[in-house]
Amino acid sequence: MKFGNTLEDYVHSSEPHTRSGMLLLESARRLRIRPDDAAEIIKPYTVYIQRLPVPIMGRVVNLISGIVLHNRARGPYKGGIRIAKDVDIWETTELARLMTLKTALADIDLGGGKSGISIDLRALYAAMRREKRFLGEFREFARIAKADIIIEFTDQFGWLFSGRHYIPAPDMGSGAEEMVRIYNATLDPASVTGKPDGVEGWLPGRTEATGYGVWYAVLKDMERRGLAPDQCTAAIQGFGKVGMHAATALQGSGVRIVGLTDLTGGIYDPGGLDTLDVAAHYARHGSFNGYKARSLTSKRLFGLRVDYLIPAATGHVIHAGNADRVQARVIVEGANMPVTYDAMKILMEKNVDIIPDIYANAGGVIASNLEFRQALGGQRYTLPMTFAHIRERFDATYDAMKSLMKKGRTMTEASIDVALQRVHQTMTERDLLSR
Ligand code: GLU
């Protein structure tokens, strides 16, 4: 029943069909959750769209930013700050929704939110160079510009963070260097997670956490299939925090990493790449350029005959146009929604299994939860404790999905079912759904 405008009526715009929206509706049907309840769970609670006039190197650059607070039935809104060229409010909304599902699936006391700040840093860098305002390297420019952006962002939204209402963290385009700016403004260790080592309330292992979780999810999968790690191959798209740590950990367990790519190119070695050596090169040069190995494009990487294909860069990279070429046994979603809804259906027909994002990349937010609790409670966690906690949450999550998978559901379906069931139950208990 409708007693007033919906958000769509109110903003005169409607969210495009999204993968998480479709998967949630299908899941609601399986769980016999009322469609009205499902629709209310799919939609966000709060959407902020905020202009940020950021002074960067003597120039004011007006940026657009947004925060979507999707659901806080189970705990404070939680999710990263994405700084990228093409973010938009609907992408931020879907990412926030994924956080609601991810925190519920991991069964940690957090809800879901996300921030998106839209900026083409490359274009701004070129302009600053032309105007001779900045003549250094791009990486240095990006570091300074992002600090200015986050300071302005915190000026506008600091009340949400210091109220511990929405607790941000790193995401694509942001990291510990950006999170510390938030801490500097709030002086509250529980207002942000992903703080750098040594800053009040920091957590050992937070940086590696997402890649560590991806590694653990893959190892558990091998165990389930009766595969030995040293008989398996993997190819990874993205060599940022997630891809790099996943690559080195998998190689450490004996897995042959045959291909690695990022936005600018990639490398290939069927005998297995030395990922620590690659990581050292990457840290120096910021890309694979100049590394002694055969070159590889992401297009070719997606078609490699490997056991595990791990897209760990960005969304929508495996779609209806290229899913047919996938020859991997399993796709592991290190990034958020790298496989589109249409591609999922194609892959299912090809018998390519998917280890879904809300499970595979949950290591980050699981560690964030520990960092948040540590800041609240004042205790200190060690690196082994962080990693043990991630493994324990992955084991419990896997057990919760296993009984549904035995009934024939895919792991994606099982993950959404477990998460939706939990969110729905809490919202019912808290009397948050229309009746
Ligand atoms: N950005 C990460 C994610 O998408 C981590 C979020 C957090 O730790 O709050 O899961």
Short mmCIF file of C-alpha atoms and ligand atoms in Angstrom, two decimals:
data_model
loop_
_atom_site.label_atom_id
_atom_site.label_comp_id
_atom_site.label_asym_id
_atom_site.label_seq_id
_atom_site.Cartn_x
_atom_site.Cartn_y
_atom_site.Cartn_z
CA MET A 1 0.00 0.00 0.00
CA LYS A 2 1.27 3.47 -0.88
CA PHE A 3 0.55 6.37 1.46
CA GLY A 4 2.79 8.99 -0.13
CA ASN A 5 5.58 9.47 -2.60
CA THR A 6 8.25 6.82 -2.99
CA LEU A 7 11.86 7.89 -3.29
CA GLU A 8 11.58 7.50 -7.05
CA ASP A 9 8.57 9.81 -7.21
CA TYR A 10 10.36 12.20 -4.91
CA VAL A 11 13.56 12.43 -6.97
CA HIS A 12 11.84 11.75 -10.31
CA SER A 13 14.28 9.06 -11.15
CA SER A 14 14.28 5.32 -10.72
CA GLU A 15 17.08 2.96 -9.97
CA PRO A 16 18.04 0.92 -13.02
CA HIS A 17 17.67 -2.85 -12.76
CA THR A 18 20.58 -4.06 -10.68
CA ARG A 19 22.07 -7.45 -10.11
CA SER A 20 21.55 -7.29 -6.35
CA GLY A 21 17.97 -6.10 -6.80
CA MET A 22 17.12 -9.03 -9.11
CA LEU A 23 18.92 -11.56 -6.93
CA LEU A 24 17.09 -10.27 -3.86
CA LEU A 25 13.70 -10.54 -5.54
CA GLU A 26 14.45 -14.11 -6.62
CA SER A 27 15.63 -14.91 -3.12
CA ALA A 28 12.51 -13.39 -1.55
CA ARG A 29 10.43 -15.75 -3.72
CA ARG A 30 12.45 -18.75 -2.54
CA LEU A 31 12.17 -17.66 1.09
CA ARG A 32 8.48 -16.73 0.72
CA ILE A 33 9.15 -13.20 1.91
CA ARG A 34 6.38 -10.79 0.89
CA PRO A 35 7.29 -8.78 -2.25
CA ASP A 36 6.48 -5.55 -0.36
CA ASP A 37 8.98 -6.49 2.36
CA ALA A 38 11.59 -7.35 -0.28
CA ALA A 39 11.03 -4.00 -2.00
CA GLU A 40 11.51 -2.19 1.30
CA ILE A 41 14.71 -4.10 2.02
CA ILE A 42 16.08 -3.38 -1.46
CA LYS A 43 15.68 0.39 -1.05
CA PRO A 44 18.05 2.64 0.88
CA TYR A 45 17.06 4.61 3.95
CA THR A 46 18.99 7.79 3.25
CA VAL A 47 20.63 9.27 0.20
CA TYR A 48 22.84 12.34 0.45
CA ILE A 49 24.07 14.09 -2.64
CA GLN A 50 26.56 16.78 -1.77
CA ARG A 51 28.65 19.24 -3.72
CA LEU A 52 32.24 19.50 -2.54
CA PRO A 53 34.09 22.70 -3.40
CA VAL A 54 37.62 21.40 -2.88
CA PRO A 55 40.58 23.77 -2.85
CA ILE A 56 43.36 21.89 -4.67
CA MET A 57 46.67 23.64 -5.35
CA GLY A 58 45.21 27.11 -5.35
CA ARG A 59 42.19 26.21 -7.46
CA VAL A 60 38.69 25.32 -6.34
CA VAL A 61 37.39 22.18 -7.99
CA ASN A 62 33.69 21.50 -7.51
CA LEU A 63 33.06 17.78 -7.18
CA ILE A 64 29.93 15.80 -6.67
CA SER A 65 29.77 13.26 -3.88
CA GLY A 66 27.16 11.03 -2.36
CA ILE A 67 26.57 8.85 0.65
CA VAL A 68 23.96 6.12 0.58
CA LEU A 69 22.88 4.78 3.94
CA HIS A 70 21.19 1.61 2.89
CA ASN A 71 20.19 -0.33 5.98
CA ARG A 72 21.07 -0.20 9.66
CA ALA A 73 18.72 -2.83 11.02
CA ARG A 74 21.62 -4.94 12.29
CA GLY A 75 24.12 -2.22 13.26
CA PRO A 76 25.68 1.10 12.20
CA TYR A 77 25.88 1.88 8.50
CA LYS A 78 29.21 0.57 7.25
CA GLY A 79 31.01 0.76 3.93
CA GLY A 80 33.89 2.27 2.02
CA ILE A 81 34.53 5.54 0.24
CA ARG A 82 34.96 5.06 -3.49
CA ILE A 83 36.90 7.78 -5.28
CA ALA A 84 36.64 7.24 -9.02
CA LYS A 85 35.79 9.00 -12.25
CA ASP A 86 32.47 7.44 -13.10
CA VAL A 87 30.70 6.82 -9.80
CA ASP A 88 27.05 7.76 -9.74
CA ILE A 89 24.34 7.67 -7.12
CA TRP A 90 22.85 4.39 -8.35
CA GLU A 91 26.20 2.64 -8.32
CA THR A 92 26.77 3.90 -4.77
CA THR A 93 23.28 2.65 -3.87
CA GLU A 94 23.97 -0.83 -5.19
CA LEU A 95 27.34 -0.95 -3.42
CA ALA A 96 25.66 0.15 -0.17
CA ARG A 97 23.09 -2.61 -0.60
CA LEU A 98 25.90 -5.12 -1.08
CA MET A 99 27.34 -3.96 2.25
CA THR A 100 24.01 -4.66 3.99
CA LEU A 101 24.08 -8.18 2.54
CA LYS A 102 27.80 -8.68 3.21
CA THR A 103 27.61 -7.72 6.89
CA ALA A 104 24.48 -9.85 7.37
CA LEU A 105 26.06 -12.85 5.65
CA ALA A 106 29.21 -12.56 7.78
CA ASP A 107 26.89 -12.16 10.77
CA ILE A 108 28.63 -9.09 12.17
CA ASP A 109 26.75 -6.30 13.95
CA LEU A 110 26.89 -3.75 11.15
CA GLY A 111 24.57 -2.43 8.47
CA GLY A 112 25.32 -1.23 4.96
CA GLY A 113 26.34 2.12 3.49
CA LYS A 114 28.70 3.51 0.88
CA SER A 115 30.21 6.78 -0.33
CA GLY A 116 31.07 7.77 -3.86
CA ILE A 117 33.14 10.78 -4.86
CA SER A 118 33.35 11.44 -8.56
CA ILE A 119 36.63 12.82 -9.87
CA ASP A 120 38.78 12.27 -12.94
CA LEU A 121 42.15 12.60 -11.23
CA ARG A 122 44.08 11.96 -14.47
CA ALA A 123 42.33 14.83 -16.25
CA LEU A 124 42.81 17.15 -13.26
CA TYR A 125 46.50 16.19 -13.13
CA ALA A 126 46.90 17.04 -16.83
CA ALA A 127 45.21 20.41 -16.27
CA MET A 128 47.38 21.20 -13.23
CA ARG A 129 50.49 20.39 -15.24
CA ARG A 130 49.37 22.55 -18.13
CA GLU A 131 48.78 25.42 -15.72
CA LYS A 132 52.17 24.67 -14.11
CA ARG A 133 50.54 24.38 -10.70
CA PHE A 134 52.02 20.92 -10.22
CA LEU A 135 54.97 19.39 -12.01
CA GLY A 136 55.60 16.20 -10.01
CA GLU A 137 54.50 12.61 -10.59
CA PHE A 138 50.86 11.56 -10.87
CA ARG A 139 51.00 9.40 -7.76
CA GLU A 140 52.16 12.36 -5.66
CA PHE A 141 49.49 14.57 -7.19
CA ALA A 142 46.77 12.01 -6.46
CA ARG A 143 47.91 11.73 -2.84
CA ILE A 144 47.70 15.49 -2.25
CA ALA A 145 44.42 15.92 -4.15
CA LYS A 146 42.74 13.04 -2.29
CA ALA A 147 43.80 14.49 1.06
CA ASP A 148 42.15 17.80 0.11
CA ILE A 149 39.04 15.98 -1.09
CA ILE A 150 38.65 13.92 2.09
CA ILE A 151 39.19 16.97 4.30
CA GLU A 152 36.33 18.73 2.50
CA PHE A 153 34.19 15.55 2.52
CA THR A 154 34.73 15.24 6.29
CA ASP A 155 33.87 18.91 6.73
CA GLN A 156 30.50 18.15 5.16
CA PHE A 157 29.81 14.71 6.61
CA GLY A 158 31.94 14.51 9.77
CA TRP A 159 28.81 14.53 11.94
CA LEU A 160 27.79 11.19 10.45
CA PHE A 161 31.19 9.68 11.24
CA SER A 162 31.70 11.09 14.71
CA GLY A 163 28.15 10.09 15.61
CA ARG A 164 29.22 6.55 14.58
CA HIS A 165 26.12 6.54 12.50
CA TYR A 166 27.96 5.78 9.28
CA ILE A 167 31.49 4.45 9.63
CA PRO A 168 33.54 4.76 6.45
CA ALA A 169 36.49 2.64 5.32
CA PRO A 170 38.73 2.32 2.28
CA ASP A 171 37.32 1.26 -1.08
CA MET A 172 38.47 1.69 -4.67
CA GLY A 173 40.58 4.85 -4.89
CA SER A 174 40.97 5.31 -1.13
CA GLY A 175 43.15 3.78 1.56
CA ALA A 176 44.69 4.31 4.97
CA GLU A 177 46.16 7.69 3.93
CA GLU A 178 42.67 8.99 3.28
CA MET A 179 41.11 7.39 6.38
CA VAL A 180 43.61 9.11 8.65
CA ARG A 181 42.26 12.50 7.49
CA ILE A 182 38.89 11.49 8.92
CA TYR A 183 40.48 10.45 12.19
CA ASN A 184 42.41 13.75 12.28
CA ALA A 185 39.11 15.62 12.11
CA THR A 186 36.98 13.49 14.46
CA LEU A 187 39.74 12.33 16.85
CA ASP A 188 37.52 9.30 17.42
CA PRO A 189 39.10 5.92 16.63
CA ALA A 190 35.63 4.38 16.20
CA SER A 191 34.54 6.92 13.57
CA VAL A 192 36.44 5.28 10.70
CA THR A 193 38.14 1.95 9.94
CA GLY A 194 41.16 1.18 7.79
CA LYS A 195 43.31 3.61 9.79
CA PRO A 196 47.07 3.39 9.20
CA ASP A 197 49.35 1.36 11.44
CA GLY A 198 50.06 3.08 14.70
CA VAL A 199 47.07 5.42 14.67
CA GLU A 200 44.84 5.06 17.74
CA GLY A 201 42.58 2.04 17.26
CA TRP A 202 44.34 0.66 14.15
CA LEU A 203 44.09 -3.04 13.43
CA PRO A 204 47.03 -5.19 12.33
CA GLY A 205 46.03 -6.97 9.10
CA ARG A 206 43.26 -4.57 8.01
CA THR A 207 45.14 -3.76 4.77
CA GLU A 208 45.65 -7.40 3.84
CA ALA A 209 42.24 -8.52 5.14
CA THR A 210 40.24 -8.56 1.89
CA GLY A 211 42.97 -10.38 -0.07
CA TYR A 212 43.43 -12.76 2.85
CA GLY A 213 39.70 -13.57 2.80
CA VAL A 214 39.81 -14.18 -0.96
CA TRP A 215 42.71 -16.58 -0.40
CA TYR A 216 40.82 -18.40 2.34
CA ALA A 217 37.63 -18.66 0.27
CA VAL A 218 39.63 -20.18 -2.60
CA LEU A 219 41.41 -22.65 -0.31
CA LYS A 220 38.11 -23.76 1.18
CA ASP A 221 36.76 -24.24 -2.31
CA MET A 222 39.73 -26.40 -3.29
CA GLU A 223 39.17 -28.51 -0.22
CA ARG A 224 35.51 -28.98 -1.15
CA ARG A 225 36.47 -30.10 -4.65
CA GLY A 226 39.32 -32.31 -3.43
CA LEU A 227 41.91 -30.25 -5.30
CA ALA A 228 45.45 -29.71 -4.03
CA PRO A 229 46.60 -26.05 -4.21
CA ASP A 230 49.81 -26.99 -6.03
CA GLN A 231 47.77 -28.58 -8.81
CA CYS A 232 45.72 -25.41 -9.34
CA THR A 233 46.19 -22.32 -11.47
CA ALA A 234 44.72 -18.85 -11.03
CA ALA A 235 44.54 -15.59 -12.99
CA ILE A 236 43.78 -12.28 -11.32
CA GLN A 237 42.50 -8.97 -12.69
CA GLY A 238 43.54 -6.07 -10.47
CA PHE A 239 46.73 -5.71 -8.49
CA GLY A 240 45.55 -3.27 -5.85
CA LYS A 241 45.10 -4.18 -2.21
CA VAL A 242 42.78 -7.10 -2.95
CA GLY A 243 44.46 -8.64 -6.00
CA MET A 244 48.01 -8.23 -4.75
CA HIS A 245 47.47 -9.80 -1.33
CA ALA A 246 45.33 -12.58 -2.80
CA ALA A 247 48.01 -13.32 -5.41
CA THR A 248 50.90 -13.54 -2.96
CA ALA A 249 48.91 -15.59 -0.45
CA LEU A 250 47.70 -18.04 -3.11
CA GLN A 251 51.19 -18.44 -4.49
CA GLY A 252 52.41 -18.97 -0.95
CA SER A 253 50.03 -21.95 -0.75
CA GLY A 254 51.43 -23.40 -3.96
CA VAL A 255 48.89 -22.12 -6.49
CA ARG A 256 50.39 -21.19 -9.87
CA ILE A 257 49.45 -17.58 -10.73
CA VAL A 258 49.64 -17.58 -14.51
CA GLY A 259 48.21 -14.16 -15.36
CA LEU A 260 47.88 -10.73 -13.74
CA THR A 261 46.37 -7.62 -15.30
CA ASP A 262 45.34 -4.10 -14.31
CA LEU A 263 43.89 -1.11 -16.17
CA THR A 264 47.09 -0.48 -18.09
CA GLY A 265 48.19 -3.98 -19.05
CA GLY A 266 49.30 -7.26 -17.66
CA ILE A 267 51.74 -10.17 -17.55
CA TYR A 268 51.52 -13.86 -18.33
CA ASP A 269 53.62 -16.90 -17.48
CA PRO A 270 52.12 -20.37 -17.83
CA GLY A 271 54.85 -21.68 -15.51
CA GLY A 272 53.67 -19.31 -12.74
CA LEU A 273 54.66 -15.74 -11.90
CA ASP A 274 56.81 -14.84 -8.91
CA THR A 275 54.17 -12.64 -7.27
CA LEU A 276 56.43 -11.17 -4.57
CA ASP A 277 58.87 -10.04 -7.25
CA VAL A 278 55.98 -8.64 -9.28
CA ALA A 279 54.68 -6.83 -6.17
CA ALA A 280 58.07 -5.18 -5.62
CA HIS A 281 58.14 -4.03 -9.25
CA TYR A 282 54.55 -2.81 -9.02
CA ALA A 283 55.24 -0.82 -5.85
CA ARG A 284 58.16 0.94 -7.59
CA HIS A 285 56.48 1.64 -10.93
CA GLY A 286 52.76 1.64 -10.19
CA SER A 287 52.13 -0.77 -13.08
CA PHE A 288 53.37 -4.01 -14.69
CA ASN A 289 55.16 -1.96 -17.37
CA GLY A 290 58.74 -3.06 -17.81
CA TYR A 291 58.31 -6.35 -15.92
CA LYS A 292 60.06 -9.21 -17.70
CA ALA A 293 57.22 -11.51 -18.73
CA ARG A 294 54.93 -12.00 -21.71
CA SER A 295 52.28 -9.31 -21.88
CA LEU A 296 48.58 -10.00 -21.34
CA THR A 297 45.37 -8.00 -21.71
CA SER A 298 42.35 -8.38 -19.41
CA LYS A 299 40.41 -9.54 -22.47
CA ARG A 300 42.78 -12.51 -22.84
CA LEU A 301 42.98 -13.04 -19.08
CA PHE A 302 39.22 -13.66 -18.94
CA GLY A 303 39.60 -16.41 -21.54
CA LEU A 304 42.47 -18.27 -19.84
CA ARG A 305 41.96 -21.93 -19.05
CA VAL A 306 42.61 -21.72 -15.30
CA ASP A 307 41.00 -23.23 -12.25
CA TYR A 308 40.29 -19.88 -10.59
CA LEU A 309 39.64 -16.60 -12.37
CA ILE A 310 39.64 -13.76 -9.86
CA PRO A 311 38.31 -10.38 -11.02
CA ALA A 312 39.54 -8.11 -8.20
CA ALA A 313 39.46 -4.70 -9.85
CA THR A 314 36.06 -3.23 -10.57
CA GLY A 315 32.45 -4.02 -11.38
CA HIS A 316 30.73 -5.38 -14.52
CA VAL A 317 33.89 -6.68 -16.21
CA ILE A 318 32.44 -10.09 -17.07
CA HIS A 319 29.27 -9.42 -19.02
CA ALA A 320 27.00 -10.94 -21.66
CA GLY A 321 29.54 -9.93 -24.33
CA ASN A 322 32.49 -11.91 -22.94
CA ALA A 323 31.08 -14.52 -20.52
CA ASP A 324 31.04 -17.04 -23.36
CA ARG A 325 34.82 -16.91 -23.59
CA VAL A 326 35.41 -17.78 -19.92
CA GLN A 327 37.20 -21.12 -19.61
CA ALA A 328 37.90 -21.04 -15.87
CA ARG A 329 36.42 -23.64 -13.57
CA VAL A 330 35.45 -21.07 -10.91
CA ILE A 331 35.12 -17.28 -10.84
CA VAL A 332 35.97 -15.67 -7.50
CA GLU A 333 34.51 -12.20 -7.08
CA GLY A 334 37.33 -10.31 -5.37
CA ALA A 335 35.75 -7.04 -6.54
CA ASN A 336 32.14 -6.04 -5.90
CA MET A 337 29.78 -7.34 -8.64
CA PRO A 338 32.41 -7.98 -11.34
CA VAL A 339 30.00 -10.43 -13.04
CA THR A 340 26.77 -8.97 -14.42
CA TYR A 341 23.39 -10.59 -13.90
CA ASP A 342 23.19 -11.65 -17.57
CA ALA A 343 26.70 -13.10 -17.46
CA MET A 344 25.74 -15.12 -14.37
CA LYS A 345 23.06 -16.93 -16.36
CA ILE A 346 25.49 -17.67 -19.22
CA LEU A 347 28.15 -18.95 -16.82
CA MET A 348 25.63 -21.17 -15.08
CA GLU A 349 24.87 -22.89 -18.41
CA LYS A 350 28.59 -23.34 -19.00
CA ASN A 351 28.94 -24.88 -15.52
CA VAL A 352 31.33 -22.18 -14.37
CA ASP A 353 30.82 -21.76 -10.63
CA ILE A 354 30.86 -18.34 -8.96
CA ILE A 355 32.11 -17.58 -5.46
CA PRO A 356 30.06 -14.42 -4.83
CA ASP A 357 31.40 -11.02 -3.77
CA ILE A 358 29.46 -10.76 -0.51
CA TYR A 359 31.27 -13.87 0.67
CA ALA A 360 34.59 -13.79 -1.23
CA ASN A 361 35.56 -10.20 -0.44
CA ALA A 362 34.03 -9.94 3.05
CA GLY A 363 37.45 -10.16 4.73
CA GLY A 364 37.76 -6.36 4.60
CA VAL A 365 34.59 -5.55 6.46
CA ILE A 366 35.08 -8.46 8.87
CA ALA A 367 38.41 -6.89 9.84
CA SER A 368 36.75 -3.46 9.91
CA ASN A 369 34.25 -4.78 12.41
CA LEU A 370 37.09 -5.99 14.61
CA GLU A 371 38.82 -2.61 14.28
CA PHE A 372 35.59 -0.83 15.24
CA ARG A 373 34.95 -3.10 18.25
CA GLN A 374 38.56 -2.69 19.33
CA ALA A 375 38.21 1.09 19.20
CA LEU A 376 35.02 0.90 21.25
CA GLY A 377 36.34 -1.56 23.79
CA GLY A 378 39.93 -0.47 24.10
CA GLN A 379 41.46 -3.95 23.75
CA ARG A 380 44.23 -4.73 21.25
CA TYR A 381 44.12 -7.42 18.57
CA THR A 382 47.22 -8.95 17.04
CA LEU A 383 47.75 -9.96 13.42
CA PRO A 384 47.15 -13.67 14.12
CA MET A 385 43.95 -12.74 15.96
CA THR A 386 42.70 -10.71 12.98
CA PHE A 387 43.41 -13.55 10.57
CA ALA A 388 41.93 -16.18 12.89
CA HIS A 389 38.78 -14.08 13.20
CA ILE A 390 38.45 -13.78 9.40
CA ARG A 391 38.83 -17.56 9.00
CA GLU A 392 36.30 -18.20 11.74
CA ARG A 393 33.71 -15.88 10.08
CA PHE A 394 34.34 -17.52 6.67
CA ASP A 395 33.91 -20.98 8.17
CA ALA A 396 30.64 -20.00 9.86
CA THR A 397 29.38 -18.31 6.68
CA TYR A 398 30.26 -21.31 4.58
CA ASP A 399 28.45 -23.63 6.98
CA ALA A 400 25.36 -21.42 6.83
CA MET A 401 25.38 -21.56 2.99
CA LYS A 402 26.24 -25.26 2.78
CA SER A 403 22.84 -26.63 3.76
CA LEU A 404 21.19 -24.47 1.09
CA MET A 405 23.75 -25.51 -1.52
CA LYS A 406 22.97 -29.13 -0.74
CA LYS A 407 19.39 -28.37 -1.76
CA GLY A 408 20.69 -27.36 -5.18
CA ARG A 409 21.16 -23.60 -4.79
CA THR A 410 24.21 -21.95 -6.29
CA MET A 411 26.60 -20.33 -3.85
CA THR A 412 25.37 -16.90 -5.02
CA GLU A 413 21.77 -17.87 -4.31
CA ALA A 414 22.68 -19.37 -0.95
CA SER A 415 24.63 -16.26 0.07
CA ILE A 416 21.73 -13.93 -0.75
CA ASP A 417 19.23 -16.23 0.95
CA VAL A 418 21.20 -16.32 4.21
CA ALA A 419 21.74 -12.54 4.18
CA LEU A 420 18.18 -11.63 3.24
CA GLN A 421 16.73 -13.99 5.81
CA ARG A 422 18.80 -12.34 8.55
CA VAL A 423 18.01 -8.75 7.52
CA HIS A 424 14.33 -9.59 7.16
CA GLN A 425 14.22 -11.27 10.53
CA THR A 426 15.84 -8.34 12.34
CA MET A 427 13.66 -5.80 10.55
CA THR A 428 10.60 -7.82 11.51
CA GLU A 429 11.74 -8.06 15.12
CA ARG A 430 12.45 -4.35 15.24
CA ASP A 431 9.13 -3.59 13.56
CA LEU A 432 10.74 -1.69 10.70
CA LEU A 433 8.68 -3.10 7.83
CA SER A 434 5.32 -1.72 6.69
CA ARG A 435 2.39 -3.72 7.89
N1 GLU B 1 35.15 -1.37 0.87
C1 GLU B 1 35.13 -2.67 1.44
C2 GLU B 1 33.97 -3.49 0.93
O1 GLU B 1 33.40 -3.22 -0.11
C3 GLU B 1 35.23 -2.63 2.97
C4 GLU B 1 34.18 -1.81 3.65
C5 GLU B 1 34.39 -1.65 5.16
O2 GLU B 1 35.33 -2.20 5.69
O3 GLU B 1 33.58 -0.95 5.77
O4 GLU B 1 33.62 -4.48 1.49
#
